[in-house]
Backbone as CSV, one residue per row, in Angstrom:
resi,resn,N_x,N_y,N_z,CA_x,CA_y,CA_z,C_x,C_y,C_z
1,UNK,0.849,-1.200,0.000,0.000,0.000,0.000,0.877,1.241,0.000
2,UNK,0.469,1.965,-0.755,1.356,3.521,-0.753,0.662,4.713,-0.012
3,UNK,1.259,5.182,0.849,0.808,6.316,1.564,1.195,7.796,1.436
4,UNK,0.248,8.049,0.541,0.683,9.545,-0.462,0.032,10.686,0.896
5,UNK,1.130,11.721,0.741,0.264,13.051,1.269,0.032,14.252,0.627
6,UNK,0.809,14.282,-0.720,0.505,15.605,-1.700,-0.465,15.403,-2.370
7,UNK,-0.689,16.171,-2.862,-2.035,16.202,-3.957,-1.678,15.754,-5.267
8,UNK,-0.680,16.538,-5.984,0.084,16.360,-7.258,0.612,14.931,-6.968
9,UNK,1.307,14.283,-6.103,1.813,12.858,-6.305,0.425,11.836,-6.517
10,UNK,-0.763,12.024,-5.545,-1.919,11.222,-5.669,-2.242,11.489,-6.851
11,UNK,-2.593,12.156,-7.357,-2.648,12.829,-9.292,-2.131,11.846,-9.826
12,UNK,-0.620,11.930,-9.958,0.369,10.856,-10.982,-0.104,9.514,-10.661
13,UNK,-0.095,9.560,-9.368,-0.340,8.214,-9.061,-1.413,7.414,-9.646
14,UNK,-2.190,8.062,-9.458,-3.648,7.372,-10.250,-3.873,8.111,-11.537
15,UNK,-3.293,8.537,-12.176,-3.530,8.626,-13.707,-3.666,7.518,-14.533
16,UNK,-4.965,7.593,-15.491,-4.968,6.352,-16.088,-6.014,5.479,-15.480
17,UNK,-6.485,5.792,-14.046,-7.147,4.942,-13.465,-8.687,5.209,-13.586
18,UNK,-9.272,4.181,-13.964,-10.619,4.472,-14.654,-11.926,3.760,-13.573
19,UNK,-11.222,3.096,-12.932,-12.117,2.179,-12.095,-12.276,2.583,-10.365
20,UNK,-11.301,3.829,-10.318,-11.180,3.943,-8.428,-12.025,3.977,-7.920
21,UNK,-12.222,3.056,-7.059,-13.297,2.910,-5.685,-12.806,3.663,-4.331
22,UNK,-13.295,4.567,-3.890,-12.967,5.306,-2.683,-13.714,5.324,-1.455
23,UNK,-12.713,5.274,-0.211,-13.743,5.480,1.145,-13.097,6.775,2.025
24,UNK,-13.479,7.549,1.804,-12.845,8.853,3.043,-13.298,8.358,4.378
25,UNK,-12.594,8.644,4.980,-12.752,8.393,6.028,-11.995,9.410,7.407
26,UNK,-11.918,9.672,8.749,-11.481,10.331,9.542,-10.478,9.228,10.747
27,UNK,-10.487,8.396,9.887,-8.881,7.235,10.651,-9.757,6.845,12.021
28,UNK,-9.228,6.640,12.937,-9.514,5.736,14.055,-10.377,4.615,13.790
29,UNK,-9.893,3.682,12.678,-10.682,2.432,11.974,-11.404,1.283,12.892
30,UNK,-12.097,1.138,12.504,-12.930,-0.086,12.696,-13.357,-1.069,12.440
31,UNK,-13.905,-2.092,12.337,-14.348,-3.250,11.517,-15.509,-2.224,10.325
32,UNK,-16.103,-1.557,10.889,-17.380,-1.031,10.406,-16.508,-0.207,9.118
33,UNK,-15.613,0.537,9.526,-15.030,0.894,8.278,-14.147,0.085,7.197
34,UNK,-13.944,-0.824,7.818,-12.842,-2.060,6.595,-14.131,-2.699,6.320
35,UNK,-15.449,-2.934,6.372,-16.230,-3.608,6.000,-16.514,-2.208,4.204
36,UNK,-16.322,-1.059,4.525,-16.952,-0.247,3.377,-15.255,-0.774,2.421
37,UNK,-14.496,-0.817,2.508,-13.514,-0.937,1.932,-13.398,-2.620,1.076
38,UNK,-14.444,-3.131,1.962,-14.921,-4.748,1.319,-15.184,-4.367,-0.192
39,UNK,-16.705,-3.753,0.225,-17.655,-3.013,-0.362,-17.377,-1.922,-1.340
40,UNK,-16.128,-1.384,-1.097,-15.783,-0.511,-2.375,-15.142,-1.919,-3.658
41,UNK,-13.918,-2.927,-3.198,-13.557,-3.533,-3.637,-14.634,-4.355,-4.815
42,UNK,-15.939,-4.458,-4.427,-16.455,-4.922,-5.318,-17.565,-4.079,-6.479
43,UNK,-17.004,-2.627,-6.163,-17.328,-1.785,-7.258,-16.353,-1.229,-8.017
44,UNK,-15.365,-1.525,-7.637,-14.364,-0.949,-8.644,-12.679,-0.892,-8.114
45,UNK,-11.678,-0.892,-8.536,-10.555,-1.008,-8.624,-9.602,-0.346,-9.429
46,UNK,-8.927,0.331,-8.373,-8.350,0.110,-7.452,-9.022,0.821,-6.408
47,UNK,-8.730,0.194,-4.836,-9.376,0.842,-3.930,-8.699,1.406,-2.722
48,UNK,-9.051,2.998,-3.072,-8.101,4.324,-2.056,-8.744,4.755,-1.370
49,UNK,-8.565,4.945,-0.170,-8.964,5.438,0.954,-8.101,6.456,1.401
50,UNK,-9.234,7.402,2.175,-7.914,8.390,2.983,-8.540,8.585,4.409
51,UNK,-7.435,9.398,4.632,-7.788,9.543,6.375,-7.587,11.141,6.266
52,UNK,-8.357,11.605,7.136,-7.859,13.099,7.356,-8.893,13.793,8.265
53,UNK,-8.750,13.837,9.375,-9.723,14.951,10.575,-10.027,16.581,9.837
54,UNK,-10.694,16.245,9.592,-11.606,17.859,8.927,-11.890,18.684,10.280
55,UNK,-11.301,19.381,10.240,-11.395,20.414,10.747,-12.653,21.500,10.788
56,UNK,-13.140,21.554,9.579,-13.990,22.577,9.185,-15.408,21.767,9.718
57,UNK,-15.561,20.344,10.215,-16.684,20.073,10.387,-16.693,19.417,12.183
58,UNK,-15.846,19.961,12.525,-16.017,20.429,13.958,-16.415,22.050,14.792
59,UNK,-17.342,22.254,15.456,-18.006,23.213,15.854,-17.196,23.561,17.299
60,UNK,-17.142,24.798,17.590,-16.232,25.510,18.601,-15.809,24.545,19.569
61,UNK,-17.026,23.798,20.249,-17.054,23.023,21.468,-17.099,21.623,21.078
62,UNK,-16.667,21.073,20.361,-16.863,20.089,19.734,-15.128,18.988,19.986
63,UNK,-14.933,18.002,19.627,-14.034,17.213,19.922,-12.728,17.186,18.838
64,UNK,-12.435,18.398,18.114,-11.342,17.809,17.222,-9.675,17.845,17.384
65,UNK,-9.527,18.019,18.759,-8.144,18.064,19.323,-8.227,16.579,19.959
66,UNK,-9.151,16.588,20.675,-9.275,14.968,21.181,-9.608,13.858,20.682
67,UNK,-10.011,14.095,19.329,-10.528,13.285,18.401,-9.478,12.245,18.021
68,UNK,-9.849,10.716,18.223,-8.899,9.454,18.456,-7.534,9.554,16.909
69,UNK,-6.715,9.476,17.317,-5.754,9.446,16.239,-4.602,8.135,16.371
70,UNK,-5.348,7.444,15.626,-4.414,5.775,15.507,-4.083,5.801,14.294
71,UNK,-2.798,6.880,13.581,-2.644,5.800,12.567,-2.060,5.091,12.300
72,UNK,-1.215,4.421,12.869,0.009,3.044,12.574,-1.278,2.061,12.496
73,UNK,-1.870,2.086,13.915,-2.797,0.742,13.381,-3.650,0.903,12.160
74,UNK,-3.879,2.195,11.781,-4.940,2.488,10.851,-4.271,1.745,9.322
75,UNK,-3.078,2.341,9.545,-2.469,1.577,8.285,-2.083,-0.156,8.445
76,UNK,-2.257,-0.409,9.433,-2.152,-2.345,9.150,-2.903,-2.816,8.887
77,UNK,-4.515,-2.086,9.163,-5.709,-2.954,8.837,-5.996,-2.499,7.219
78,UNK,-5.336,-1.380,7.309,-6.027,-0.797,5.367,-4.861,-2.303,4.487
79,UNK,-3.755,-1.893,5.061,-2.884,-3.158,4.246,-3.473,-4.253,4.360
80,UNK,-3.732,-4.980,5.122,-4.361,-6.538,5.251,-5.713,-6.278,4.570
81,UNK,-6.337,-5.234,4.173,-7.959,-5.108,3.415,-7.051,-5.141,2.034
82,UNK,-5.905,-4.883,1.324,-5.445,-4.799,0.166,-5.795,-3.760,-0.671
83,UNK,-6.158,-2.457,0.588,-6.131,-0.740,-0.412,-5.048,-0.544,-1.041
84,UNK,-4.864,-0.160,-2.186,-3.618,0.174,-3.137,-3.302,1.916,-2.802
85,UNK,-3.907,2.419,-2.315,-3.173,4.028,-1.449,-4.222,4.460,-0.671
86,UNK,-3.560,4.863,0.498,-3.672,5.594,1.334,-3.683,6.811,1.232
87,UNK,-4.376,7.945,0.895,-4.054,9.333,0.581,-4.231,9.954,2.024
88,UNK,-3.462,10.576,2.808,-2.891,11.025,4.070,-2.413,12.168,4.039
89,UNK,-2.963,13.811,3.985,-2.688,14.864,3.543,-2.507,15.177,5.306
90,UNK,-1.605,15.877,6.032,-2.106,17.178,6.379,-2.528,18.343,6.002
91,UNK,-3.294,18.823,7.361,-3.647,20.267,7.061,-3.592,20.964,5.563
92,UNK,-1.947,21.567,5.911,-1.154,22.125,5.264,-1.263,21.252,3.731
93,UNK,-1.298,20.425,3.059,-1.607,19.554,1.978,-2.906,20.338,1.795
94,UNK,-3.830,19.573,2.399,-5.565,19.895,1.765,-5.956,21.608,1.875
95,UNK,-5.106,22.129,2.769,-5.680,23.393,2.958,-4.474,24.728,2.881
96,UNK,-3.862,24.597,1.914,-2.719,25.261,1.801,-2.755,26.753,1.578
97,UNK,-4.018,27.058,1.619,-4.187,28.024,2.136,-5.846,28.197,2.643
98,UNK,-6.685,29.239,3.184,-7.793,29.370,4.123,-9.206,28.943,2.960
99,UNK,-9.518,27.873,3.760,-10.137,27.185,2.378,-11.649,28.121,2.432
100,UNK,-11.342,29.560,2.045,-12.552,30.306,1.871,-14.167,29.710,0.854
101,UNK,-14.060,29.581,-0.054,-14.668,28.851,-0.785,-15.320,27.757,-0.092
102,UNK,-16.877,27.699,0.262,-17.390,26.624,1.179,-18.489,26.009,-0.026
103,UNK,-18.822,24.578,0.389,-20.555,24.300,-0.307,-21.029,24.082,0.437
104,UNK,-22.496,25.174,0.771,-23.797,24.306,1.252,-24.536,23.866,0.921
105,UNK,-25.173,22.636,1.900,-26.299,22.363,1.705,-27.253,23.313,1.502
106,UNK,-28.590,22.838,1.317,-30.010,23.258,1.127,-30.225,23.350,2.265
107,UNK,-31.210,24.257,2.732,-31.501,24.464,4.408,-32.493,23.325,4.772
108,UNK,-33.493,23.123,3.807,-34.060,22.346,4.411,-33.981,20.881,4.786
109,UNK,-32.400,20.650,4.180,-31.630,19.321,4.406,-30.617,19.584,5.234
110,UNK,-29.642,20.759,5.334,-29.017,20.869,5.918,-28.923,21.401,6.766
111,UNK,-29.605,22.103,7.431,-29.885,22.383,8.486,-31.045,21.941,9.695
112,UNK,-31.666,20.819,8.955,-32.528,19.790,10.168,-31.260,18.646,10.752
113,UNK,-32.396,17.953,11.979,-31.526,17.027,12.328,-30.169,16.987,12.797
114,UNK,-29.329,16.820,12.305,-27.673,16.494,12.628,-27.570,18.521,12.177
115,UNK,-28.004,18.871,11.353,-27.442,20.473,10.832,-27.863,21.505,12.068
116,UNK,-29.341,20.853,12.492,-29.767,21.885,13.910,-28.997,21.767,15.146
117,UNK,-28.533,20.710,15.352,-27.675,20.410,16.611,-26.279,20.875,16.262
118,UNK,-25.752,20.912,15.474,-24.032,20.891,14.874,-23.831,21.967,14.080
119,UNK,-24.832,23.108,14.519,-24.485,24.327,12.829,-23.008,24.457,12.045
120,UNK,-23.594,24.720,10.686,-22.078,24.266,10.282,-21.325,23.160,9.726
121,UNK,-22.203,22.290,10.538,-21.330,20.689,10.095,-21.171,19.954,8.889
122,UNK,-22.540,20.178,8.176,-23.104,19.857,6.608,-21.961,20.729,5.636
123,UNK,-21.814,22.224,5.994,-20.703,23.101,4.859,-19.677,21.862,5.001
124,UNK,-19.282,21.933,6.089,-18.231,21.097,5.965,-17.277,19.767,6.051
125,UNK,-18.424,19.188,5.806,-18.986,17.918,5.144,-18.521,18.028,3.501
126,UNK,-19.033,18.935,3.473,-19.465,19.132,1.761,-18.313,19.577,0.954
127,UNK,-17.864,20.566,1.582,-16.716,21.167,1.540,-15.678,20.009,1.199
128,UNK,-14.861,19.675,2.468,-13.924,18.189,2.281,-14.701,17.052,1.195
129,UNK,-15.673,16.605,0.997,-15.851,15.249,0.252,-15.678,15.863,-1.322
130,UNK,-16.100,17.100,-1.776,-15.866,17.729,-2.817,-14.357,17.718,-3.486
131,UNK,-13.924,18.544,-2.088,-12.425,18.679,-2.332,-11.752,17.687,-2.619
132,UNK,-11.837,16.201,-1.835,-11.649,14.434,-1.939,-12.233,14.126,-3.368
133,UNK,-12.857,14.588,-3.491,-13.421,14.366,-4.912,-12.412,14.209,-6.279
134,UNK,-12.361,15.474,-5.860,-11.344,16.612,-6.744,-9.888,15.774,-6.575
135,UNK,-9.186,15.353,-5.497,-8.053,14.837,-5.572,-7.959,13.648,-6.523
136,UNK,-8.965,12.845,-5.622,-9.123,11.395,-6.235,-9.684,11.093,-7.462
137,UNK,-10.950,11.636,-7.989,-11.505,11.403,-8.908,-12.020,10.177,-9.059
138,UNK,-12.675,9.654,-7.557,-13.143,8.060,-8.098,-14.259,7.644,-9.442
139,UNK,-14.309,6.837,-9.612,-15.146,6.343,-10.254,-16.536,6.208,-9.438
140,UNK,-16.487,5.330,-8.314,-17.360,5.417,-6.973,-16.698,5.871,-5.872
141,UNK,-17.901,5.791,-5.029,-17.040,6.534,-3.753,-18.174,5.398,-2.239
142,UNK,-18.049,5.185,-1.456,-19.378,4.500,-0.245,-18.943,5.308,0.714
143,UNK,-20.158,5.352,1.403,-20.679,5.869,2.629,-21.264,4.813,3.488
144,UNK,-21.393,5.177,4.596,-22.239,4.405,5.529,-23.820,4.968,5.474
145,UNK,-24.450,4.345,5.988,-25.721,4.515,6.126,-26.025,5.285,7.688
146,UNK,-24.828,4.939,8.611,-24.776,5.097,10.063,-25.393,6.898,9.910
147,UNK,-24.279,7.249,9.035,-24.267,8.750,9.095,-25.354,9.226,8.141
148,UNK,-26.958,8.804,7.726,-27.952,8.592,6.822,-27.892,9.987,6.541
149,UNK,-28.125,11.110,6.884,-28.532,12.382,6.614,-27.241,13.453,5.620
150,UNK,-25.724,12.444,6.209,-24.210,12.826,5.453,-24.534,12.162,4.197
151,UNK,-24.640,10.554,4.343,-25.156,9.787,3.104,-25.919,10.804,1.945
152,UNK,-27.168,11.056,2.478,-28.477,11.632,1.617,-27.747,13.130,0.626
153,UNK,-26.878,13.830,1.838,-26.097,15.081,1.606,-25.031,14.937,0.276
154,UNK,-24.416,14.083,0.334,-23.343,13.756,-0.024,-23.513,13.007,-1.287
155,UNK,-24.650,12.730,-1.587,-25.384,11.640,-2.775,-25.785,12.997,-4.082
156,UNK,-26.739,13.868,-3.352,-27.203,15.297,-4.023,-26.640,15.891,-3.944
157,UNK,-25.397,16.431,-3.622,-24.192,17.087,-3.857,-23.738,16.625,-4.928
158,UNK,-23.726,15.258,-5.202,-22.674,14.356,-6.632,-23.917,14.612,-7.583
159,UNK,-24.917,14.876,-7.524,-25.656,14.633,-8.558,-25.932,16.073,-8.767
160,UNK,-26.204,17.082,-8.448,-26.447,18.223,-8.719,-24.937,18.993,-8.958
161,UNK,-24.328,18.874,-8.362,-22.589,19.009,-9.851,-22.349,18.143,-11.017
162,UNK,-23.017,17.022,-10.973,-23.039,15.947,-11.826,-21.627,15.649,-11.893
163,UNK,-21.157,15.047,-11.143,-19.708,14.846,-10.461,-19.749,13.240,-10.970
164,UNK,-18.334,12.957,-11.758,-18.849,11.717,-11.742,-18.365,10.384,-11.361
165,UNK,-18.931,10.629,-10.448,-18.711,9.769,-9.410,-20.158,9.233,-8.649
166,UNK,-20.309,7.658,-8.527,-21.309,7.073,-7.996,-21.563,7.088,-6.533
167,UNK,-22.298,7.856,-5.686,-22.002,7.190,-4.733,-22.716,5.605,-3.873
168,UNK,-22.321,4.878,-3.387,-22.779,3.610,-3.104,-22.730,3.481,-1.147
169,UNK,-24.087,2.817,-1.243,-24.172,3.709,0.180,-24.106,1.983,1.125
170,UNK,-23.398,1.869,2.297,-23.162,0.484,3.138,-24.028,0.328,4.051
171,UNK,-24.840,-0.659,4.576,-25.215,-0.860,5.642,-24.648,-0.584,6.580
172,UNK,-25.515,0.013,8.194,-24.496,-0.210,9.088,-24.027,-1.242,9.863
173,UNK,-22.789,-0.924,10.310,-22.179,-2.202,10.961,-22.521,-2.295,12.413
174,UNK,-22.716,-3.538,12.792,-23.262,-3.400,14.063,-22.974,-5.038,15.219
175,UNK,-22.148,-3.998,16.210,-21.934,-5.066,16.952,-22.742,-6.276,17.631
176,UNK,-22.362,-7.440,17.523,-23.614,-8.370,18.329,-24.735,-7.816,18.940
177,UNK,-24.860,-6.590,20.128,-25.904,-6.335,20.995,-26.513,-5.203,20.118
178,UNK,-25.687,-4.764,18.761,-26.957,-3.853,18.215,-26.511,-2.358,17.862
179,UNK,-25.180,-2.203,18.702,-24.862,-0.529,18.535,-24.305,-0.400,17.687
180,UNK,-24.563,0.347,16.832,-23.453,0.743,15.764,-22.111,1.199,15.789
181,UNK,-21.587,0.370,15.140,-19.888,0.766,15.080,-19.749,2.138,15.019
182,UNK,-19.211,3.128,16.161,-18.507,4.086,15.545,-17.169,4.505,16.554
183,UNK,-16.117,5.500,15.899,-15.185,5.900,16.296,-15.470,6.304,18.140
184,UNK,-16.128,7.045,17.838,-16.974,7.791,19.193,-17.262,7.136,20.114
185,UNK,-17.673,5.280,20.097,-18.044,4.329,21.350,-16.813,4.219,21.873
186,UNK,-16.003,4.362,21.578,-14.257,4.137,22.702,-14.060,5.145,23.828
187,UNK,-15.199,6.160,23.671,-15.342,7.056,24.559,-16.213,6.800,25.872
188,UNK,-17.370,5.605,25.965,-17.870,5.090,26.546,-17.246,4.534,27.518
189,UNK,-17.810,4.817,28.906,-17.215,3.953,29.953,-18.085,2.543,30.003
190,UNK,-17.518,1.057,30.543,-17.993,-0.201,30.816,-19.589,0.307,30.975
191,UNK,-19.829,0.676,31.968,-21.572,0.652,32.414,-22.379,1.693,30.776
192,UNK,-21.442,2.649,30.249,-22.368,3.111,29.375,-22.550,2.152,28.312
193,UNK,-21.333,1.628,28.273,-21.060,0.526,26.834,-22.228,-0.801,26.969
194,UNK,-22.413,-0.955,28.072,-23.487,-1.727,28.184,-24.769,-1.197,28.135
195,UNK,-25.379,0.183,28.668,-26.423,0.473,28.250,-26.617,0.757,26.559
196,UNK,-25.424,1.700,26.082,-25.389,2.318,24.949,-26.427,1.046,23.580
197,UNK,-26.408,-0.444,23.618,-27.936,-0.842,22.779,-29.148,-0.171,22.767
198,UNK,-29.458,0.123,24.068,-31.114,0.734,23.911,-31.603,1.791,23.504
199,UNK,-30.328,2.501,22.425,-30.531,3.181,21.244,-31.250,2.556,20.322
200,UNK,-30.700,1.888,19.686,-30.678,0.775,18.648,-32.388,-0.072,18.868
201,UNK,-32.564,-0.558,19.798,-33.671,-1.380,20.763,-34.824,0.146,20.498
202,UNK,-34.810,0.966,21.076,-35.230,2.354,20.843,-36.544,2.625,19.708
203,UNK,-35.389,2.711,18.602,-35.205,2.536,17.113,-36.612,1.750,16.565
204,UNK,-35.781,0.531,17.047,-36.590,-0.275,16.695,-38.429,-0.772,17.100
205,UNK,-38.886,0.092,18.037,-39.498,-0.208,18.978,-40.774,0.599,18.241
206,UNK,-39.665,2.158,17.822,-40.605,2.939,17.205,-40.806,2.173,15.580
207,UNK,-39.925,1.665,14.997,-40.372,1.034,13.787,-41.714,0.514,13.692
208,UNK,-41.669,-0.548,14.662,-42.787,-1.729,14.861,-44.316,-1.119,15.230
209,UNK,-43.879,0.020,15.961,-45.472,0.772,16.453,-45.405,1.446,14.661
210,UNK,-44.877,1.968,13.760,-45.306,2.594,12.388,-45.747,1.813,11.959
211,UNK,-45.080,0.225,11.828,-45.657,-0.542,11.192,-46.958,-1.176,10.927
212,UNK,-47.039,-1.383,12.789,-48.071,-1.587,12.871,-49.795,-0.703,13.018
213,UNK,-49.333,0.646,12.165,-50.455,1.585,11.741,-50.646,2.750,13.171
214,UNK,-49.857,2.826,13.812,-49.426,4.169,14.713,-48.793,5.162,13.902
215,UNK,-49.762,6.228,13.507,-50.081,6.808,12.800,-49.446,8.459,13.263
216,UNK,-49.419,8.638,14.278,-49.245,10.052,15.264,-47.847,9.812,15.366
217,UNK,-46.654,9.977,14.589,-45.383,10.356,14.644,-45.321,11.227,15.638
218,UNK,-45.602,11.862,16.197,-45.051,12.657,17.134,-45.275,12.893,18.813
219,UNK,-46.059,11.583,18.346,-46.642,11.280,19.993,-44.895,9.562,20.072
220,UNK,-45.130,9.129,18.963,-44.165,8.579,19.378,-42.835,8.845,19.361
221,UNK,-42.274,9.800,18.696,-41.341,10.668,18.887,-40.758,10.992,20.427
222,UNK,-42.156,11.852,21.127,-42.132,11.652,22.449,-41.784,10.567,23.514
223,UNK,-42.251,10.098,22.664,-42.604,8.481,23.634,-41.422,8.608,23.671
224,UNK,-40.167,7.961,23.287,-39.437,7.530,22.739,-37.949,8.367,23.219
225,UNK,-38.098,9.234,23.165,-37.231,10.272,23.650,-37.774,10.369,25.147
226,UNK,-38.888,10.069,25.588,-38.864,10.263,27.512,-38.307,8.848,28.137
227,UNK,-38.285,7.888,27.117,-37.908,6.457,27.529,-36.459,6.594,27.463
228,UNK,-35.414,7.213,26.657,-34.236,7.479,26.831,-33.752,8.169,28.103
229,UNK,-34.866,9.754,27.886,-34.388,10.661,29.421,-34.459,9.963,30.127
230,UNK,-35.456,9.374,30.659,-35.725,7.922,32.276,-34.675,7.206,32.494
231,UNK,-33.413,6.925,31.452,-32.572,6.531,31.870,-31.212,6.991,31.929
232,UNK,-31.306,8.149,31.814,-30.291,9.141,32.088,-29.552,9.301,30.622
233,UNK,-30.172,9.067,29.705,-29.737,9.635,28.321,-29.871,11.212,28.252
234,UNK,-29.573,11.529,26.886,-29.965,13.491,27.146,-30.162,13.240,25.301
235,UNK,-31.229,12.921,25.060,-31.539,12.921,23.384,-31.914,14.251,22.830
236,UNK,-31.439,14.286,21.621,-31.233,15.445,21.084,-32.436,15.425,20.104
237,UNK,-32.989,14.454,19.203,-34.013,13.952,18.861,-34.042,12.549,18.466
238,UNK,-35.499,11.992,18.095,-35.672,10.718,18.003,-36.842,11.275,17.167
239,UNK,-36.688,11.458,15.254,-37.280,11.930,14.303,-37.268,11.143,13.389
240,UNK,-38.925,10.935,12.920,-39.279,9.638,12.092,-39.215,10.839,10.285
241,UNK,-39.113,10.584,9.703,-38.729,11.139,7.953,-38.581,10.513,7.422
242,UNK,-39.133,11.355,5.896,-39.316,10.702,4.742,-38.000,10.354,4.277
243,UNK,-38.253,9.178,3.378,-36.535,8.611,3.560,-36.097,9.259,2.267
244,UNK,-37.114,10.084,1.731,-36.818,10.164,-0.157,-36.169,11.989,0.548
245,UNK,-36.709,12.479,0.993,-36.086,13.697,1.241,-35.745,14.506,2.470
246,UNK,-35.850,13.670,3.933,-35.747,13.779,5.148,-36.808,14.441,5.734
247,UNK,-37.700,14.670,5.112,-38.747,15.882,5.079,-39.900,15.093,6.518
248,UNK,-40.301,15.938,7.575,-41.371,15.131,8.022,-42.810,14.261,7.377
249,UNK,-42.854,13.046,7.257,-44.562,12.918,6.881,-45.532,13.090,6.901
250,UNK,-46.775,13.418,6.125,-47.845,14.094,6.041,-48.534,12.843,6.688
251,UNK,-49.998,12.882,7.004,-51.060,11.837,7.399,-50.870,11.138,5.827
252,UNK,-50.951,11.625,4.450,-50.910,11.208,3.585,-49.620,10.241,3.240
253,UNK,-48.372,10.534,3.428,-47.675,9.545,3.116,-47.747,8.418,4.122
254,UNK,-48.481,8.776,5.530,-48.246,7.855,6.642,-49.430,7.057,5.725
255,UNK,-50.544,7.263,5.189,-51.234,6.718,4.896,-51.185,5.672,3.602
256,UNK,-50.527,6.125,3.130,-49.840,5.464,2.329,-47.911,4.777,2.000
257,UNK,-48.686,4.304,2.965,-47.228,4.007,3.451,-45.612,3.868,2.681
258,UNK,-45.477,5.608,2.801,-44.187,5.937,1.729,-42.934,5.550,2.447
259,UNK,-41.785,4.950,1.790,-40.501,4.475,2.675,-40.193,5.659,3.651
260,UNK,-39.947,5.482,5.044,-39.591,6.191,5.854,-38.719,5.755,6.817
261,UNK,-37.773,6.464,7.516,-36.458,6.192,8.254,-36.588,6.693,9.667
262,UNK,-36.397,6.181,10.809,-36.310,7.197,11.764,-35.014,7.128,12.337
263,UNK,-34.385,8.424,12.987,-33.431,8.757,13.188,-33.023,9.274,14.254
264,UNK,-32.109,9.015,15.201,-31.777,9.764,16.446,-30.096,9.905,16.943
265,UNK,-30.236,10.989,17.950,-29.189,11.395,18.185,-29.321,11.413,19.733
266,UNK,-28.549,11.527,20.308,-28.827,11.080,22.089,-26.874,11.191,22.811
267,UNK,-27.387,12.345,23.883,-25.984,12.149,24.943,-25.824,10.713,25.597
268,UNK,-24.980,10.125,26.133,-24.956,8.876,27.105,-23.636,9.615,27.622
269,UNK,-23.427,9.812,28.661,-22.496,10.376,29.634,-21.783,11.906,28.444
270,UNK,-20.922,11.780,27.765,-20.266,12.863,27.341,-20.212,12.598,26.074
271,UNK,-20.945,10.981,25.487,-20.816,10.815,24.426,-21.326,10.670,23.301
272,UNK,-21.514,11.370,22.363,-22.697,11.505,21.402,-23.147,10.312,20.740
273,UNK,-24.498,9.637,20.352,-24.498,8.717,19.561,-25.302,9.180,18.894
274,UNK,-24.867,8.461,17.400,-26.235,8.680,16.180,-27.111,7.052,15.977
275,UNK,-27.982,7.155,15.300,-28.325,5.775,14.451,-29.060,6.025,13.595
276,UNK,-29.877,5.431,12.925,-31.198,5.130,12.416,-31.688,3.782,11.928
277,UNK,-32.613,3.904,11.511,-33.624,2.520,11.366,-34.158,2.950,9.927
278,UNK,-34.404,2.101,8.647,-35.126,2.121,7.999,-36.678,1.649,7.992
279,UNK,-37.664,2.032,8.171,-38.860,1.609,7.999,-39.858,0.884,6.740
């Protein structure tokens, strides 16, 4: 595996290459992330990944000095997955000078949900995967599903530049009891790590009442979010949406039962979790 950090060398490097499959990523790896790197492998080749803590999509009070930084191990597991480069920029690489020039989202995508809690976070989101874009030039690119609302962002961004590049979106990965893999659970102490499922359990709980023709989204919304507070969670929301445009559902699509996702975000001691559920 080659571990490029300029821009111009990743250029040469992949010139010629018609097939690149890409996973950006923010390093502190996981199974959940070598599983998208499976998953790129069987859309295209060769398959590059990078690592790089964005800066621009951390908010004042937010974690990006403390934010986990493994990369020796990061690079043994990309080698044993058989990525052919590593693109590994600092700062100074991706942002060589004040990366004035931002993209936003649409407000009414980017600023619900994950955009109301995190202002800011979506520009720069958008911002870096663009710019990754621009280096790499994949052919495809995957996402997780974990991060559904980055997914959705990051999909209509490629299609409204008509960028061309596919994006291909992964299930999430999820440990035996249910929580989703992310960087962020290493922050969990023993007793949270054991509560931290009844997110997930949560989730699911509200699925089964939609399914089964509970109709008042927002009584279970409630529900749902006081069953977290009761146990010393601090949820930020627990919001059922349309899966085609994040948009809340009318009685009409509930009535016709249009694909819908619900989605939440929730404190557990100091540590943020996301998920969602498809419906």
């Amino acid at each position: 595996m080659k571990i490029i950090s300029s821009i111009d060398e990743l250029r040469d490097q992949l010139r010629g290459q018609l097939r690149t499959a890409f996973v950006p990523t923010m390093g502190n790896l996981h199974e959940g992330h070598l599983s998208l790197m499976r998953l790129a492998r069987k859309h295209g080749d060769p398959v590059v990944a990078s690592i790089f803590v964005n800066r621009l999509q951390f908010g004042p009070n937010e974690d990006f000095d403390k934010y986990p930084r493994t990369f020796q191990a990061d690079v043994d597991k990309l080698e044993k997955e058989g990525v052919y480069v590593l693109f590994a920029p600092t700062e100074k690489d991706l942002y060589p000078e004040p990366q004035e020039f931002r993209v936003r989202p649409p407000d009414d995508l980017g600023n619900t949900l994950e955009g109301e809690f995190r202002p800011g976070f979506f520009t720069g989101v958008t911002t870096i995967v663009l710019k990754l874009f621009s280096c790499v030039q994949p052919r495809v690119a995957v996402f997780g599903k974990k991060d559904y609302q980055q997914l959705m962002i990051v999909r209509n961004m490629s299609k409204q530049f008509a960028l061309p590049t596919e994006i291909i979106a992964a299930e999430t990965y999820r440990a035996d009891d249910g929580l989703a893999l992310s960087s962020r659970n290493g922050y969990l102490s023993a007793d949270e790590r054991s509560e931290a499922p009844l997110l997930f359990k949560t989730l699911n709980q509200v699925a089964d009442e939609v399914r089964s023709g509970h109709l008042d989204t927002s009584e279970l919304e409630k529900k749902a979010m006081a069953q977290l507070a009761a146990r010393g969670w601090k949820p930020d929301y627990i919001s059922i949406r349309r899966r085609a445009d994040l948009q809340p559902p009318s009685a009409g699509d509930l009535a016709q039962k249009v694909e819908l996702v619900v989605l939440a975000a929730a404190k557990l001691g100091v540590t943020r979790l996301i998920d969602n559920l498809e419906i």
